[in-house]
Amino acid sequence: MIIENNPKELEAMREFHKGNRQEGLRLQEEFAAEFREEYRDKDHCPCKKACRYHGNCKECVAIHRAHQEHVPNCLRPMLNKKIRLLSELTEHSLASEIEPPKEVLRKEFQEKAPG
């Protein structure tokens, strides 16, 4: 099951935008039910960062809402996609002004030392 850009959830949003709330909610619940079944015992979190809240969305989001400094890592690709569209307005000139922070990744995503 794919989560990002899930066809059923995209269709649900199309229905919501058309004003068909009932169908949108039906499709959304189908997606949620499939998600609950598929990820009952599997890791659904795409975050690569080393974090004790990995996979615990409820606490992770609460922490980010509380400190208000940045968004959870799992939401960054979606937000960056939207920001990229805005950045086109200035020919992405902001990119040369930004240096991303160094982050500590989970062990399975850390680069192996040569040798």
Short mmCIF file of C-alpha atoms in Angstrom, two decimals:
data_model
loop_
_atom_site.label_atom_id
_atom_site.label_comp_id
_atom_site.label_asym_id
_atom_site.label_seq_id
_atom_site.Cartn_x
_atom_site.Cartn_y
_atom_site.Cartn_z
CA MET A 1 0.00 0.00 0.00
CA ILE A 2 1.28 3.43 -0.86
CA ILE A 3 0.53 6.32 1.45
CA GLU A 4 1.89 9.37 -0.37
CA ASN A 5 -0.37 10.23 -3.32
CA ASN A 6 -2.64 7.26 -2.60
CA PRO A 7 -5.16 7.01 -5.48
CA LYS A 8 -8.13 6.38 -3.20
CA GLU A 9 -7.32 9.36 -0.98
CA LEU A 10 -6.70 11.56 -4.04
CA GLU A 11 -10.15 10.56 -5.29
CA ALA A 12 -11.61 11.36 -1.87
CA MET A 13 -10.17 14.86 -2.11
CA ARG A 14 -11.60 15.31 -5.61
CA GLU A 15 -15.02 14.42 -4.20
CA PHE A 16 -14.61 16.86 -1.31
CA HIS A 17 -13.65 19.62 -3.78
CA LYS A 18 -16.74 18.86 -5.86
CA GLY A 19 -18.84 19.30 -2.73
CA ASN A 20 -19.61 15.58 -2.40
CA ARG A 21 -18.72 15.28 1.28
CA GLN A 22 -20.47 11.94 1.80
CA GLU A 23 -18.50 10.20 -0.96
CA GLY A 24 -15.29 11.87 0.14
CA LEU A 25 -15.76 10.60 3.68
CA ARG A 26 -16.60 7.10 2.42
CA LEU A 27 -13.42 6.93 0.35
CA GLN A 28 -11.37 8.42 3.17
CA GLU A 29 -12.62 5.78 5.59
CA GLU A 30 -11.78 3.04 3.06
CA PHE A 31 -8.24 4.41 2.88
CA ALA A 32 -7.99 4.58 6.68
CA ALA A 33 -9.31 1.01 7.06
CA GLU A 34 -6.80 -0.29 4.50
CA PHE A 35 -4.02 1.63 6.26
CA ARG A 36 -4.96 0.19 9.67
CA GLU A 37 -4.92 -3.35 8.25
CA GLU A 38 -1.75 -3.00 6.17
CA TYR A 39 0.30 -1.30 8.86
CA ARG A 40 -1.03 -3.11 11.90
CA ASP A 41 2.37 -4.69 12.49
CA LYS A 42 4.61 -2.83 10.03
CA ASP A 43 6.55 0.41 10.14
CA HIS A 44 4.70 3.13 8.21
CA CYS A 45 6.97 6.05 9.11
CA PRO A 46 9.16 7.29 6.23
CA CYS A 47 11.34 9.39 8.55
CA LYS A 48 15.04 8.52 8.38
CA LYS A 49 16.00 10.61 11.39
CA ALA A 50 17.11 8.91 14.61
CA CYS A 51 14.24 9.72 16.94
CA ARG A 52 12.59 7.96 19.86
CA TYR A 53 9.16 8.92 18.48
CA HIS A 54 9.66 7.11 15.15
CA GLY A 55 6.32 5.70 14.03
CA ASN A 56 4.42 7.36 16.89
CA CYS A 57 2.68 10.07 14.86
CA LYS A 58 0.40 11.20 17.64
CA GLU A 59 3.23 12.12 20.02
CA CYS A 60 5.54 13.33 17.24
CA VAL A 61 2.98 15.79 15.87
CA ALA A 62 2.05 16.95 19.39
CA ILE A 63 5.71 17.72 20.10
CA HIS A 64 6.08 19.71 16.88
CA ARG A 65 2.83 21.57 17.51
CA ALA A 66 4.06 22.39 21.01
CA HIS A 67 7.48 23.80 20.11
CA GLN A 68 6.36 25.42 16.82
CA GLU A 69 9.88 25.47 15.35
CA HIS A 70 9.63 23.08 12.41
CA VAL A 71 7.48 20.28 11.05
CA PRO A 72 7.89 16.51 11.41
CA ASN A 73 10.37 14.99 8.97
CA CYS A 74 7.67 12.90 7.31
CA LEU A 75 5.82 16.06 6.23
CA ARG A 76 8.87 17.78 4.74
CA PRO A 77 8.70 16.23 1.23
CA MET A 78 5.06 17.30 0.87
CA LEU A 79 5.78 20.82 2.10
CA ASN A 80 8.96 21.11 0.05
CA LYS A 81 6.97 20.21 -3.07
CA LYS A 82 4.59 23.10 -2.35
CA ILE A 83 7.44 25.49 -1.45
CA ARG A 84 9.29 24.55 -4.65
CA LEU A 85 6.32 25.85 -6.64
CA LEU A 86 6.52 29.18 -4.81
CA SER A 87 10.29 29.26 -5.19
CA GLU A 88 9.88 29.17 -8.98
CA LEU A 89 8.54 32.72 -8.73
CA THR A 90 12.09 33.89 -7.90
CA GLU A 91 13.93 31.40 -10.13
CA HIS A 92 14.79 29.41 -6.97
CA SER A 93 17.22 32.15 -5.95
CA LEU A 94 16.53 31.39 -2.29
CA ALA A 95 18.31 28.04 -2.65
CA SER A 96 21.76 29.66 -2.63
CA GLU A 97 20.94 31.34 0.68
CA ILE A 98 20.03 28.15 2.54
CA GLU A 99 22.31 25.63 4.24
CA PRO A 100 20.46 22.62 5.66
CA PRO A 101 21.39 21.44 9.16
CA LYS A 102 23.28 18.21 9.72
CA GLU A 103 20.86 15.59 11.02
CA VAL A 104 21.48 12.30 12.78
CA LEU A 105 19.91 9.44 10.83
CA ARG A 106 18.74 6.04 12.02
CA LYS A 107 21.47 3.39 11.77
CA GLU A 108 20.06 1.79 8.62
CA PHE A 109 20.33 5.13 6.78
CA GLN A 110 23.75 6.25 8.03
CA GLU A 111 26.56 6.22 5.48
CA LYS A 112 29.01 3.41 5.96
CA ALA A 113 32.63 4.44 6.47
CA PRO A 114 34.82 3.32 3.54
CA GLY A 115 37.13 0.49 4.27
#
